[in-house]
PDB file of C-alpha atoms and ligand atoms in Angstrom:
ATOM      1  CA  MET A  28      -0.022  -0.022   0.043  1.00  0.00           C
ATOM      2  CA  LYS A  29       1.143   3.482  -0.863  1.00  0.00           C
ATOM      3  CA  LYS A  30       2.306   5.745   2.017  1.00  0.00           C
ATOM      4  CA  THR A  31       0.007   8.795   2.446  1.00  0.00           C
ATOM      5  CA  ILE A  32       1.443  12.376   2.169  1.00  0.00           C
ATOM      6  CA  LEU A  33      -0.714  14.873   4.177  1.00  0.00           C
ATOM      7  CA  VAL A  34      -0.365  18.320   3.002  1.00  0.00           C
ATOM      8  CA  ALA A  35      -1.591  21.205   5.262  1.00  0.00           C
ATOM      9  CA  GLY A  36      -1.555  24.344   3.382  1.00  0.00           C
ATOM     10  CA  SER A  37      -2.803  27.007   1.038  1.00  0.00           C
ATOM     11  CA  LEU A  38      -5.129  27.117  -2.047  1.00  0.00           C
ATOM     12  CA  ASN A  39      -5.004  30.118  -4.158  1.00  0.00           C
ATOM     13  CA  MET A  40      -6.438  31.240  -7.369  1.00  0.00           C
ATOM     14  CA  ASP A  41      -3.591  32.700  -9.429  1.00  0.00           C
ATOM     15  CA  MET A  42      -4.219  35.651 -11.549  1.00  0.00           C
ATOM     16  CA  VAL A  43      -1.158  35.702 -13.844  1.00  0.00           C
ATOM     17  CA  ILE A  44      -0.102  38.598 -15.845  1.00  0.00           C
ATOM     18  CA  GLU A  45       2.531  38.048 -18.547  1.00  0.00           C
ATOM     19  CA  MET A  46       4.604  41.210 -19.603  1.00  0.00           C
ATOM     20  CA  GLY A  47       8.004  41.705 -21.333  1.00  0.00           C
ATOM     21  CA  ARG A  48       9.499  43.142 -18.100  1.00  0.00           C
ATOM     22  CA  MET A  49       8.430  43.916 -14.634  1.00  0.00           C
ATOM     23  CA  PRO A  50       7.162  47.502 -13.963  1.00  0.00           C
ATOM     24  CA  ALA A  51       9.337  49.877 -11.940  1.00  0.00           C
ATOM     25  CA  VAL A  52       7.842  51.359  -8.844  1.00  0.00           C
ATOM     26  CA  GLY A  53       5.358  54.048  -9.979  1.00  0.00           C
ATOM     27  CA  GLU A  54       5.375  52.894 -13.576  1.00  0.00           C
ATOM     28  CA  THR A  55       2.441  51.824 -15.606  1.00  0.00           C
ATOM     29  CA  ILE A  56       3.081  49.408 -18.430  1.00  0.00           C
ATOM     30  CA  LEU A  57       1.017  47.293 -20.715  1.00  0.00           C
ATOM     31  CA  GLY A  58       0.856  43.672 -20.185  1.00  0.00           C
ATOM     32  CA  ASP A  59       0.468  40.796 -22.675  1.00  0.00           C
ATOM     33  CA  THR A  60      -2.129  38.280 -21.205  1.00  0.00           C
ATOM     34  CA  LEU A  61      -4.157  37.641 -18.107  1.00  0.00           C
ATOM     35  CA  SER A  62      -4.981  33.986 -16.998  1.00  0.00           C
ATOM     36  CA  TYR A  63      -6.418  32.304 -14.055  1.00  0.00           C
ATOM     37  CA  VAL A  64      -4.487  29.210 -12.929  1.00  0.00           C
ATOM     38  CA  PRO A  65      -4.853  27.047  -9.884  1.00  0.00           C
ATOM     39  CA  GLY A  66      -2.256  27.679  -7.315  1.00  0.00           C
ATOM     40  CA  GLY A  67      -1.312  28.086  -3.706  1.00  0.00           C
ATOM     41  CA  LYS A  68       1.920  26.585  -2.385  1.00  0.00           C
ATOM     42  CA  GLY A  69       0.105  23.784  -0.423  1.00  0.00           C
ATOM     43  CA  ALA A  70      -2.315  22.865  -3.300  1.00  0.00           C
ATOM     44  CA  ASN A  71       0.659  22.879  -5.815  1.00  0.00           C
ATOM     45  CA  GLN A  72       2.697  20.440  -3.646  1.00  0.00           C
ATOM     46  CA  ALA A  73      -0.378  18.179  -3.127  1.00  0.00           C
ATOM     47  CA  CYS A  74      -1.047  18.224  -6.866  1.00  0.00           C
ATOM     48  CA  THR A  75       2.426  17.334  -7.602  1.00  0.00           C
ATOM     49  CA  VAL A  76       2.278  14.371  -5.217  1.00  0.00           C
ATOM     50  CA  ALA A  77      -0.889  13.072  -6.837  1.00  0.00           C
ATOM     51  CA  LYS A  78       0.420  13.638 -10.504  1.00  0.00           C
ATOM     52  CA  LEU A  79       3.406  11.646  -9.772  1.00  0.00           C
ATOM     53  CA  ASP A  80       1.461   8.719  -8.538  1.00  0.00           C
ATOM     54  CA  GLY A  81       1.762   9.293  -4.955  1.00  0.00           C
ATOM     55  CA  SER A  82      -1.084   9.311  -2.351  1.00  0.00           C
ATOM     56  CA  ALA A  83      -2.020  12.901  -1.325  1.00  0.00           C
ATOM     57  CA  VAL A  84      -4.571  14.265   1.223  1.00  0.00           C
ATOM     58  CA  MET A  85      -4.898  17.961   1.630  1.00  0.00           C
ATOM     59  CA  LEU A  86      -6.080  19.902   4.593  1.00  0.00           C
ATOM     60  CA  GLY A  87      -6.866  23.565   3.832  1.00  0.00           C
ATOM     61  CA  CYS A  88      -9.661  26.003   3.466  1.00  0.00           C
ATOM     62  CA  VAL A  89     -11.334  27.592   0.386  1.00  0.00           C
ATOM     63  CA  GLY A  90     -14.212  30.144   0.241  1.00  0.00           C
ATOM     64  CA  ARG A  91     -17.785  29.486  -0.712  1.00  0.00           C
ATOM     65  CA  ASP A  92     -17.095  30.912  -4.103  1.00  0.00           C
ATOM     66  CA  ASP A  93     -16.445  29.998  -7.805  1.00  0.00           C
ATOM     67  CA  PHE A  94     -12.640  30.081  -7.273  1.00  0.00           C
ATOM     68  CA  GLY A  95     -13.159  27.592  -4.284  1.00  0.00           C
ATOM     69  CA  GLU A  96     -15.038  25.327  -6.394  1.00  0.00           C
ATOM     70  CA  ALA A  97     -12.592  25.514  -9.375  1.00  0.00           C
ATOM     71  CA  LEU A  98      -9.539  24.862  -6.895  1.00  0.00           C
ATOM     72  CA  ARG A  99     -11.269  21.874  -5.184  1.00  0.00           C
ATOM     73  CA  GLY A 100     -12.137  20.389  -8.678  1.00  0.00           C
ATOM     74  CA  ASN A 101      -8.798  20.848 -10.239  1.00  0.00           C
ATOM     75  CA  LEU A 102      -7.064  19.063  -7.187  1.00  0.00           C
ATOM     76  CA  SER A 103      -9.446  16.375  -7.273  1.00  0.00           C
ATOM     77  CA  ALA A 104      -9.011  15.686 -10.891  1.00  0.00           C
ATOM     78  CA  ALA A 105      -5.291  15.427 -10.268  1.00  0.00           C
ATOM     79  CA  GLY A 106      -5.969  12.635  -7.816  1.00  0.00           C
ATOM     80  CA  VAL A 107      -5.743  14.495  -4.403  1.00  0.00           C
ATOM     81  CA  ASP A 108      -8.153  13.376  -1.704  1.00  0.00           C
ATOM     82  CA  VAL A 109      -9.867  16.780  -1.077  1.00  0.00           C
ATOM     83  CA  SER A 110     -12.746  15.307   0.938  1.00  0.00           C
ATOM     84  CA  ARG A 111     -11.500  17.028   4.099  1.00  0.00           C
ATOM     85  CA  LEU A 112     -11.005  20.541   2.649  1.00  0.00           C
ATOM     86  CA  LYS A 113     -12.870  23.325   4.784  1.00  0.00           C
ATOM     87  CA  THR A 114     -15.133  25.669   3.261  1.00  0.00           C
ATOM     88  CA  GLY A 115     -14.740  28.927   5.040  1.00  0.00           C
ATOM     89  CA  GLU A 116     -16.562  32.344   5.357  1.00  0.00           C
ATOM     90  CA  SER A 117     -13.960  34.282   3.517  1.00  0.00           C
ATOM     91  CA  SER A 118     -13.078  34.666  -0.156  1.00  0.00           C
ATOM     92  CA  THR A 119     -10.849  31.893  -1.436  1.00  0.00           C
ATOM     93  CA  GLY A 120      -7.031  32.946  -1.464  1.00  0.00           C
ATOM     94  CA  ALA A 121      -5.853  34.569  -4.348  1.00  0.00           C
ATOM     95  CA  ALA A 122      -2.272  35.383  -5.716  1.00  0.00           C
ATOM     96  CA  SER A 123      -1.359  38.060  -8.256  1.00  0.00           C
ATOM     97  CA  ILE A 124       1.583  37.003 -10.345  1.00  0.00           C
ATOM     98  CA  TYR A 125       3.684  38.932 -12.706  1.00  0.00           C
ATOM     99  CA  VAL A 126       5.759  36.863 -14.993  1.00  0.00           C
ATOM    100  CA  ASP A 127       8.292  38.619 -17.370  1.00  0.00           C
ATOM    101  CA  GLY A 128       9.720  37.615 -20.644  1.00  0.00           C
ATOM    102  CA  ALA A 129      12.548  35.676 -18.961  1.00  0.00           C
ATOM    103  CA  GLY A 130      10.181  33.564 -16.921  1.00  0.00           C
ATOM    104  CA  ASN A 131      10.957  35.433 -13.535  1.00  0.00           C
ATOM    105  CA  ASN A 132       8.111  36.159 -11.435  1.00  0.00           C
ATOM    106  CA  SER A 133       6.846  38.420  -8.465  1.00  0.00           C
ATOM    107  CA  ILE A 134       3.974  37.163  -6.410  1.00  0.00           C
ATOM    108  CA  VAL A 135       1.693  38.856  -3.915  1.00  0.00           C
ATOM    109  CA  VAL A 136      -0.748  36.628  -1.872  1.00  0.00           C
ATOM    110  CA  ILE A 137      -3.986  37.546  -0.448  1.00  0.00           C
ATOM    111  CA  ARG A 138      -4.619  34.549   1.946  1.00  0.00           C
ATOM    112  CA  GLY A 139      -8.465  34.964   2.363  1.00  0.00           C
ATOM    113  CA  ALA A 140      -9.878  31.699   3.507  1.00  0.00           C
ATOM    114  CA  ASN A 141      -6.397  30.289   4.085  1.00  0.00           C
ATOM    115  CA  GLN A 142      -6.526  32.152   7.314  1.00  0.00           C
ATOM    116  CA  GLU A 143      -9.326  29.919   8.455  1.00  0.00           C
ATOM    117  CA  CYS A 144      -7.265  26.787   8.287  1.00  0.00           C
ATOM    118  CA  ASP A 145      -7.106  26.844  12.273  1.00  0.00           C
ATOM    119  CA  ILE A 146      -6.371  24.642  15.036  1.00  0.00           C
ATOM    120  CA  SER A 147      -9.978  23.364  15.687  1.00  0.00           C
ATOM    121  CA  TYR A 148     -10.144  22.361  12.079  1.00  0.00           C
ATOM    122  CA  ILE A 149      -6.792  20.321  12.340  1.00  0.00           C
ATOM    123  CA  ASP A 150      -8.177  18.701  15.607  1.00  0.00           C
ATOM    124  CA  GLU A 151     -11.296  17.509  13.566  1.00  0.00           C
ATOM    125  CA  ASN A 152      -9.095  15.880  11.225  1.00  0.00           C
ATOM    126  CA  ASP A 153      -6.618  14.336  13.761  1.00  0.00           C
ATOM    127  CA  SER A 154      -7.332  10.939  12.457  1.00  0.00           C
ATOM    128  CA  LEU A 155      -5.652  11.899   9.036  1.00  0.00           C
ATOM    129  CA  LEU A 156      -2.586  13.014  10.886  1.00  0.00           C
ATOM    130  CA  ARG A 157      -2.297   9.740  12.635  1.00  0.00           C
ATOM    131  CA  GLN A 158      -2.847   7.711   9.616  1.00  0.00           C
ATOM    132  CA  CYS A 159      -0.412   9.408   7.111  1.00  0.00           C
ATOM    133  CA  SER A 160       3.310   8.733   6.891  1.00  0.00           C
ATOM    134  CA  TYR A 161       4.490  12.372   5.794  1.00  0.00           C
ATOM    135  CA  VAL A 162       3.379  15.760   6.694  1.00  0.00           C
ATOM    136  CA  MET A 163       4.252  18.714   4.550  1.00  0.00           C
ATOM    137  CA  LEU A 164       3.677  22.261   5.253  1.00  0.00           C
ATOM    138  CA  GLN A 165       4.564  25.749   3.875  1.00  0.00           C
ATOM    139  CA  MET A 166       3.827  29.206   5.461  1.00  0.00           C
ATOM    140  CA  GLU A 167       0.622  30.532   3.891  1.00  0.00           C
ATOM    141  CA  ILE A 168      -1.805  29.395   6.493  1.00  0.00           C
ATOM    142  CA  PRO A 169      -1.678  30.683  10.094  1.00  0.00           C
ATOM    143  CA  TYR A 170       1.572  30.154  11.767  1.00  0.00           C
ATOM    144  CA  GLU A 171      -0.072  28.865  14.976  1.00  0.00           C
ATOM    145  CA  THR A 172      -1.819  25.963  12.996  1.00  0.00           C
ATOM    146  CA  ILE A 173       1.615  25.178  11.226  1.00  0.00           C
ATOM    147  CA  PHE A 174       3.398  24.757  14.607  1.00  0.00           C
ATOM    148  CA  TYR A 175       0.505  22.983  15.881  1.00  0.00           C
ATOM    149  CA  VAL A 176       0.466  20.409  13.114  1.00  0.00           C
ATOM    150  CA  ILE A 177       4.173  19.931  13.329  1.00  0.00           C
ATOM    151  CA  GLU A 178       3.845  19.252  17.079  1.00  0.00           C
ATOM    152  CA  LYS A 179       1.244  16.831  16.451  1.00  0.00           C
ATOM    153  CA  ALA A 180       2.902  15.162  13.454  1.00  0.00           C
ATOM    154  CA  LYS A 181       6.091  14.663  15.563  1.00  0.00           C
ATOM    155  CA  GLU A 182       4.019  13.114  18.547  1.00  0.00           C
ATOM    156  CA  TYR A 183       2.525  10.668  16.174  1.00  0.00           C
ATOM    157  CA  GLY A 184       5.991   9.771  14.654  1.00  0.00           C
ATOM    158  CA  LYS A 185       5.634  11.254  11.228  1.00  0.00           C
ATOM    159  CA  THR A 186       8.247  12.627   8.823  1.00  0.00           C
ATOM    160  CA  VAL A 187       7.932  16.371   8.777  1.00  0.00           C
ATOM    161  CA  ILE A 188       8.839  18.555   5.692  1.00  0.00           C
ATOM    162  CA  LEU A 189       8.533  22.415   6.202  1.00  0.00           C
ATOM    163  CA  ASN A 190       8.887  24.508   2.998  1.00  0.00           C
ATOM    164  CA  PRO A 191       9.303  27.958   4.740  1.00  0.00           C
ATOM    165  CA  ALA A 192       7.755  29.908   1.964  1.00  0.00           C
ATOM    166  CA  PRO A 193       6.854  32.913   2.125  1.00  0.00           C
ATOM    167  CA  ALA A 194       9.795  33.118   4.323  1.00  0.00           C
ATOM    168  CA  PRO A 195       9.352  34.053   8.111  1.00  0.00           C
ATOM    169  CA  GLY A 196      11.910  36.070  10.046  1.00  0.00           C
ATOM    170  CA  PRO A 197      14.676  34.595  12.141  1.00  0.00           C
ATOM    171  CA  ARG A 198      12.494  34.658  15.175  1.00  0.00           C
ATOM    172  CA  GLU A 199       9.224  33.620  14.008  1.00  0.00           C
ATOM    173  CA  ILE A 200       9.488  29.849  14.215  1.00  0.00           C
ATOM    174  CA  PRO A 201       9.644  28.954  17.811  1.00  0.00           C
ATOM    175  CA  GLU A 202      12.824  27.268  18.895  1.00  0.00           C
ATOM    176  CA  GLU A 203      11.355  24.140  20.078  1.00  0.00           C
ATOM    177  CA  ILE A 204       9.841  23.566  16.691  1.00  0.00           C
ATOM    178  CA  TYR A 205      13.024  23.291  14.830  1.00  0.00           C
ATOM    179  CA  LYS A 206      13.721  19.993  16.422  1.00  0.00           C
ATOM    180  CA  LYS A 207      10.531  18.462  15.053  1.00  0.00           C
ATOM    181  CA  ILE A 208      11.377  19.245  11.611  1.00  0.00           C
ATOM    182  CA  ASP A 209      12.998  16.358   9.425  1.00  0.00           C
ATOM    183  CA  PHE A 210      13.539  18.313   6.298  1.00  0.00           C
ATOM    184  CA  ILE A 211      13.525  22.203   5.874  1.00  0.00           C
ATOM    185  CA  THR A 212      13.433  23.290   2.207  1.00  0.00           C
ATOM    186  CA  PRO A 213      14.033  26.921   1.738  1.00  0.00           C
ATOM    187  CA  ASN A 214      15.433  28.633  -1.388  1.00  0.00           C
ATOM    188  CA  GLU A 215      18.498  30.852  -0.915  1.00  0.00           C
ATOM    189  CA  THR A 216      16.409  34.067  -0.203  1.00  0.00           C
ATOM    190  CA  GLU A 217      14.287  32.065   2.330  1.00  0.00           C
ATOM    191  CA  LEU A 218      17.372  30.686   3.920  1.00  0.00           C
ATOM    192  CA  MET A 219      18.752  34.315   4.331  1.00  0.00           C
ATOM    193  CA  MET A 220      15.504  35.581   5.722  1.00  0.00           C
ATOM    194  CA  LEU A 221      15.025  32.757   8.139  1.00  0.00           C
ATOM    195  CA  THR A 222      18.747  32.809   9.443  1.00  0.00           C
ATOM    196  CA  GLY A 223      19.764  36.377   8.988  1.00  0.00           C
ATOM    197  CA  VAL A 224      22.968  35.192   7.073  1.00  0.00           C
ATOM    198  CA  LEU A 225      22.927  37.727   4.398  1.00  0.00           C
ATOM    199  CA  ASP A 226      24.833  36.992   1.261  1.00  0.00           C
ATOM    200  CA  CYS A 227      24.355  33.793  -0.900  1.00  0.00           C
ATOM    201  CA  GLY A 228      27.763  32.348  -1.645  1.00  0.00           C
ATOM    202  CA  ARG A 229      28.022  28.644  -1.054  1.00  0.00           C
ATOM    203  CA  GLU A 230      29.918  29.422   2.264  1.00  0.00           C
ATOM    204  CA  SER A 231      27.162  31.551   3.742  1.00  0.00           C
ATOM    205  CA  LEU A 232      24.607  29.114   2.489  1.00  0.00           C
ATOM    206  CA  GLU A 233      26.370  26.320   4.354  1.00  0.00           C
ATOM    207  CA  LYS A 234      26.732  28.828   7.486  1.00  0.00           C
ATOM    208  CA  GLY A 235      23.002  29.432   7.372  1.00  0.00           C
ATOM    209  CA  ALA A 236      22.181  25.932   6.953  1.00  0.00           C
ATOM    210  CA  GLY A 237      24.426  25.191   9.921  1.00  0.00           C
ATOM    211  CA  LEU A 238      22.422  27.464  12.068  1.00  0.00           C
ATOM    212  CA  LEU A 239      19.136  25.538  11.369  1.00  0.00           C
ATOM    213  CA  LEU A 240      20.962  22.188  12.162  1.00  0.00           C
ATOM    214  CA  LYS A 241      22.137  23.618  15.443  1.00  0.00           C
ATOM    215  CA  LYS A 242      18.683  24.444  16.321  1.00  0.00           C
ATOM    216  CA  GLY A 243      17.882  20.694  15.795  1.00  0.00           C
ATOM    217  CA  VAL A 244      16.553  20.477  12.088  1.00  0.00           C
ATOM    218  CA  GLY A 245      17.258  16.955  10.546  1.00  0.00           C
ATOM    219  CA  ASN A 246      18.227  18.078   7.040  1.00  0.00           C
ATOM    220  CA  VAL A 247      18.448  21.393   5.354  1.00  0.00           C
ATOM    221  CA  MET A 248      17.625  21.048   1.489  1.00  0.00           C
ATOM    222  CA  VAL A 249      18.083  24.443  -0.276  1.00  0.00           C
ATOM    223  CA  THR A 250      16.614  24.829  -3.689  1.00  0.00           C
ATOM    224  CA  LEU A 251      19.081  26.777  -5.927  1.00  0.00           C
ATOM    225  CA  GLY A 252      16.999  27.598  -9.039  1.00  0.00           C
ATOM    226  CA  GLU A 253      18.883  26.772 -12.258  1.00  0.00           C
ATOM    227  CA  GLN A 254      21.914  25.448  -9.964  1.00  0.00           C
ATOM    228  CA  GLY A 255      19.679  22.713  -8.551  1.00  0.00           C
ATOM    229  CA  ALA A 256      19.825  22.027  -4.847  1.00  0.00           C
ATOM    230  CA  ALA A 257      21.980  21.477  -1.844  1.00  0.00           C
ATOM    231  CA  LEU A 258      21.590  18.989   0.960  1.00  0.00           C
ATOM    232  CA  ILE A 259      23.184  19.901   4.205  1.00  0.00           C
ATOM    233  CA  ASN A 260      23.049  17.660   7.317  1.00  0.00           C
ATOM    234  CA  ALA A 261      25.297  16.121   9.906  1.00  0.00           C
ATOM    235  CA  GLN A 262      26.957  14.065   7.160  1.00  0.00           C
ATOM    236  CA  GLY A 263      28.108  17.257   5.357  1.00  0.00           C
ATOM    237  CA  SER A 264      27.078  18.990   2.086  1.00  0.00           C
ATOM    238  CA  THR A 265      26.003  17.646  -1.163  1.00  0.00           C
ATOM    239  CA  TYR A 266      25.171  19.558  -4.265  1.00  0.00           C
ATOM    240  CA  PHE A 267      22.764  18.342  -6.837  1.00  0.00           C
ATOM    241  CA  PRO A 268      23.066  20.042 -10.236  1.00  0.00           C
ATOM    242  CA  ALA A 269      19.961  20.875 -12.239  1.00  0.00           C
ATOM    243  CA  ARG A 270      19.176  19.812 -15.777  1.00  0.00           C
ATOM    244  CA  ARG A 271      19.710  22.804 -18.231  1.00  0.00           C
ATOM    245  CA  THR A 272      16.328  23.958 -19.297  1.00  0.00           C
ATOM    246  CA  ALA A 273      15.078  27.217 -20.859  1.00  0.00           C
ATOM    247  CA  ALA A 274      12.878  28.763 -18.234  1.00  0.00           C
ATOM    248  CA  VAL A 275       9.380  29.858 -19.407  1.00  0.00           C
ATOM    249  CA  ASP A 276       7.898  30.519 -15.979  1.00  0.00           C
ATOM    250  CA  THR A 277       9.485  29.489 -12.744  1.00  0.00           C
ATOM    251  CA  THR A 278       6.157  29.748 -10.713  1.00  0.00           C
ATOM    252  CA  ALA A 279       5.621  26.553  -8.394  1.00  0.00           C
ATOM    253  CA  ALA A 280       8.980  25.069  -9.628  1.00  0.00           C
ATOM    254  CA  GLY A 281       9.948  25.091  -5.814  1.00  0.00           C
ATOM    255  CA  ASP A 282       6.502  23.423  -4.985  1.00  0.00           C
ATOM    256  CA  CYS A 283       7.007  21.000  -7.687  1.00  0.00           C
ATOM    257  CA  PHE A 284      10.478  20.153  -6.269  1.00  0.00           C
ATOM    258  CA  ASN A 285       9.102  19.609  -2.716  1.00  0.00           C
ATOM    259  CA  GLY A 286       6.130  17.480  -3.846  1.00  0.00           C
ATOM    260  CA  ALA A 287       8.362  15.436  -6.063  1.00  0.00           C
ATOM    261  CA  PHE A 288      10.837  14.869  -3.240  1.00  0.00           C
ATOM    262  CA  VAL A 289       8.471  13.654  -0.706  1.00  0.00           C
ATOM    263  CA  THR A 290       6.732  11.432  -3.287  1.00  0.00           C
ATOM    264  CA  ALA A 291      10.003   9.908  -4.110  1.00  0.00           C
ATOM    265  CA  LEU A 292      10.676   9.363  -0.390  1.00  0.00           C
ATOM    266  CA  ALA A 293       7.470   7.766   0.151  1.00  0.00           C
ATOM    267  CA  GLU A 294       8.200   5.414  -2.640  1.00  0.00           C
ATOM    268  CA  GLY A 295      11.292   4.253  -0.861  1.00  0.00           C
ATOM    269  CA  MET A 296      13.885   6.327  -2.728  1.00  0.00           C
ATOM    270  CA  ALA A 297      17.041   7.277  -0.616  1.00  0.00           C
ATOM    271  CA  VAL A 298      17.249  10.882  -0.056  1.00  0.00           C
ATOM    272  CA  PRO A 299      20.051  11.685  -2.710  1.00  0.00           C
ATOM    273  CA  GLU A 300      17.863   9.704  -5.361  1.00  0.00           C
ATOM    274  CA  ALA A 301      14.945  11.526  -4.220  1.00  0.00           C
ATOM    275  CA  ILE A 302      16.490  14.964  -4.808  1.00  0.00           C
ATOM    276  CA  ARG A 303      17.516  13.966  -8.280  1.00  0.00           C
ATOM    277  CA  TYR A 304      14.013  12.822  -9.067  1.00  0.00           C
ATOM    278  CA  ALA A 305      12.684  16.336  -7.614  1.00  0.00           C
ATOM    279  CA  ASN A 306      15.385  18.153  -9.763  1.00  0.00           C
ATOM    280  CA  ALA A 307      13.852  16.377 -12.844  1.00  0.00           C
ATOM    281  CA  ALA A 308      10.430  17.095 -12.022  1.00  0.00           C
ATOM    282  CA  ALA A 309      11.162  20.860 -11.302  1.00  0.00           C
ATOM    283  CA  SER A 310      13.122  21.166 -14.550  1.00  0.00           C
ATOM    284  CA  ILE A 311       9.795  20.372 -16.416  1.00  0.00           C
ATOM    285  CA  ALA A 312       7.740  22.615 -14.364  1.00  0.00           C
ATOM    286  CA  VAL A 313       9.912  25.814 -15.289  1.00  0.00           C
ATOM    287  CA  SER A 314       9.518  24.974 -18.967  1.00  0.00           C
ATOM    288  CA  ARG A 315       5.770  25.461 -18.630  1.00  0.00           C
ATOM    289  CA  LYS A 316       3.399  28.202 -17.698  1.00  0.00           C
ATOM    290  CA  GLY A 317       1.524  28.473 -14.497  1.00  0.00           C
ATOM    291  CA  ALA A 318       1.478  26.652 -11.084  1.00  0.00           C
ATOM    292  CA  GLN A 319      -0.602  23.493 -11.169  1.00  0.00           C
ATOM    293  CA  SER A 320      -0.787  23.734 -14.969  1.00  0.00           C
ATOM    294  CA  SER A 321       2.988  23.193 -15.143  1.00  0.00           C
ATOM    295  CA  ILE A 322       3.401  19.980 -12.949  1.00  0.00           C
ATOM    296  CA  PRO A 323       4.523  17.008 -14.822  1.00  0.00           C
ATOM    297  CA  ASP A 324       3.203  13.448 -14.453  1.00  0.00           C
ATOM    298  CA  ALA A 325       5.364  10.323 -13.408  1.00  0.00           C
ATOM    299  CA  LYS A 326       6.153   9.220 -16.991  1.00  0.00           C
ATOM    300  CA  GLU A 327       7.466  12.656 -17.979  1.00  0.00           C
ATOM    301  CA  VAL A 328       9.877  12.729 -15.021  1.00  0.00           C
ATOM    302  CA  GLN A 329      11.076   9.132 -15.770  1.00  0.00           C
ATOM    303  CA  SER A 330      11.824  10.212 -19.351  1.00  0.00           C
ATOM    304  CA  VAL A 331      13.807  13.270 -18.333  1.00  0.00           C
ATOM    305  CA  LEU A 332      15.823  11.229 -15.786  1.00  0.00           C
ATOM    306  CA  LYS A 333      16.580   8.538 -18.508  1.00  0.00           C
ATOM    307  CA  GLU A 334      17.798  11.291 -20.862  1.00  0.00           C
ATOM    308  CA  SER A 335      19.832  12.750 -17.959  1.00  0.00           C
ATOM    309  CA  GLN A 336      21.534   9.211 -17.405  1.00  0.00           C
ATOM    310  CA  LEU A 337      22.398   8.999 -21.140  1.00  0.00           C
ATOM    311  CA  ASN A 338      24.019  12.322 -20.987  1.00  0.00           C
ATOM    312  CA  GLY A 339      25.770  11.630 -17.799  1.00  0.00           C
ATOM    313  CA  ASN A 340      24.725  15.085 -16.462  1.00  0.00           C
ATOM    314  CA  ASN A 341      23.093  14.001 -13.220  1.00  0.00           C
ATOM    315  CA  LYS A 342      26.078  13.548 -11.014  1.00  0.00           C
ATOM    316  CA  ASN A 343      26.552  15.104  -7.574  1.00  0.00           C
ATOM    317  CA  LYS A 344      29.064  17.777  -7.011  1.00  0.00           C
ATOM    318  CA  ASP A 345      30.566  18.046  -3.502  1.00  0.00           C
TER     319      ASP A 345
HETATM  320  O1  LIG B   6       4.817  28.901  -5.279  1.00  0.00           O
HETATM  321  C1  LIG B   6       3.802  29.412  -6.069  1.00  0.00           C
HETATM  322  C2  LIG B   6       2.626  29.648  -5.455  1.00  0.00           C
HETATM  323  O2  LIG B   6       2.731  30.752  -4.579  1.00  0.00           O
HETATM  324  C3  LIG B   6       1.453  30.429  -6.338  1.00  0.00           C
HETATM  325  O3  LIG B   6       0.598  29.344  -6.917  1.00  0.00           O
HETATM  326  C4  LIG B   6       0.785  31.253  -5.499  1.00  0.00           C
HETATM  327  O4  LIG B   6      -0.559  31.025  -5.224  1.00  0.00           O
HETATM  328  C5  LIG B   6       1.645  31.377  -4.207  1.00  0.00           C
HETATM  329  O5  LIG B   6       1.051  30.527  -3.316  1.00  0.00           O
END
């Protein structure tokens, strides 16, 4: 039987505006297209798990509106168990996303109903927490809920993965929580914000990760965009280069990486192998537009991995 991955997190409708370049502060520019795409870091990660043939169940909250219905429907069609999603009183969460001609993005999230993902709702779904094997979280639902889920998950002996995005400040995660995180998965900017270590060369990356390890985190996995990912733990640091791809839109690439990584772990892959798998999945996501619309399926990831093996470009760098 497949091991279940529980994702407690956000669901947003992404309003994506494509434009040649980002506007400067105070500037008005003409954009090219506007589209509505299912997103939200939690939902994107759950969607990735399901599309890669993992078993995903989601806890989160949408509004009683068309966006909520659309998000629920899209996740369910991907294969995520949405039967325990809450319908709140606020509007469904939304994100305004600017994507420039080079595939870079800027995102502003309005949390809306995600704010109603509260502790009593988690308690109502305690049986899910007990039954699953992995618990994944991000930072778009209330912090007190996130920390509560982490506490519970550890009490029940689950593997906890925290993607600290959007990044909290250095003192926003309580000290006692760090010890309960098996994998923390910031990108470089999030690592800086989380630790206060301010420039992003390899040395400071390892210094920042070292601070998190000292606080008791099991493994720090830093996503490095087109450079791939780094795993830093008590055994040392290992770098996993990414496959070269022309980026069309990097939205949700990190979510795809996280979802793919945990799916691979749940399938029994060792951590390095799971990171290679996640790198391959993310390299496909960046070549497509949108959040959930960019997530590959398992066959696509397998074919990229095969191609990488043939080209011999999937080796680690220490
Ligand atoms: O990580 C990408 C996601 O961030 C988007 O889908 C948006 O909704 C925000 O949550």
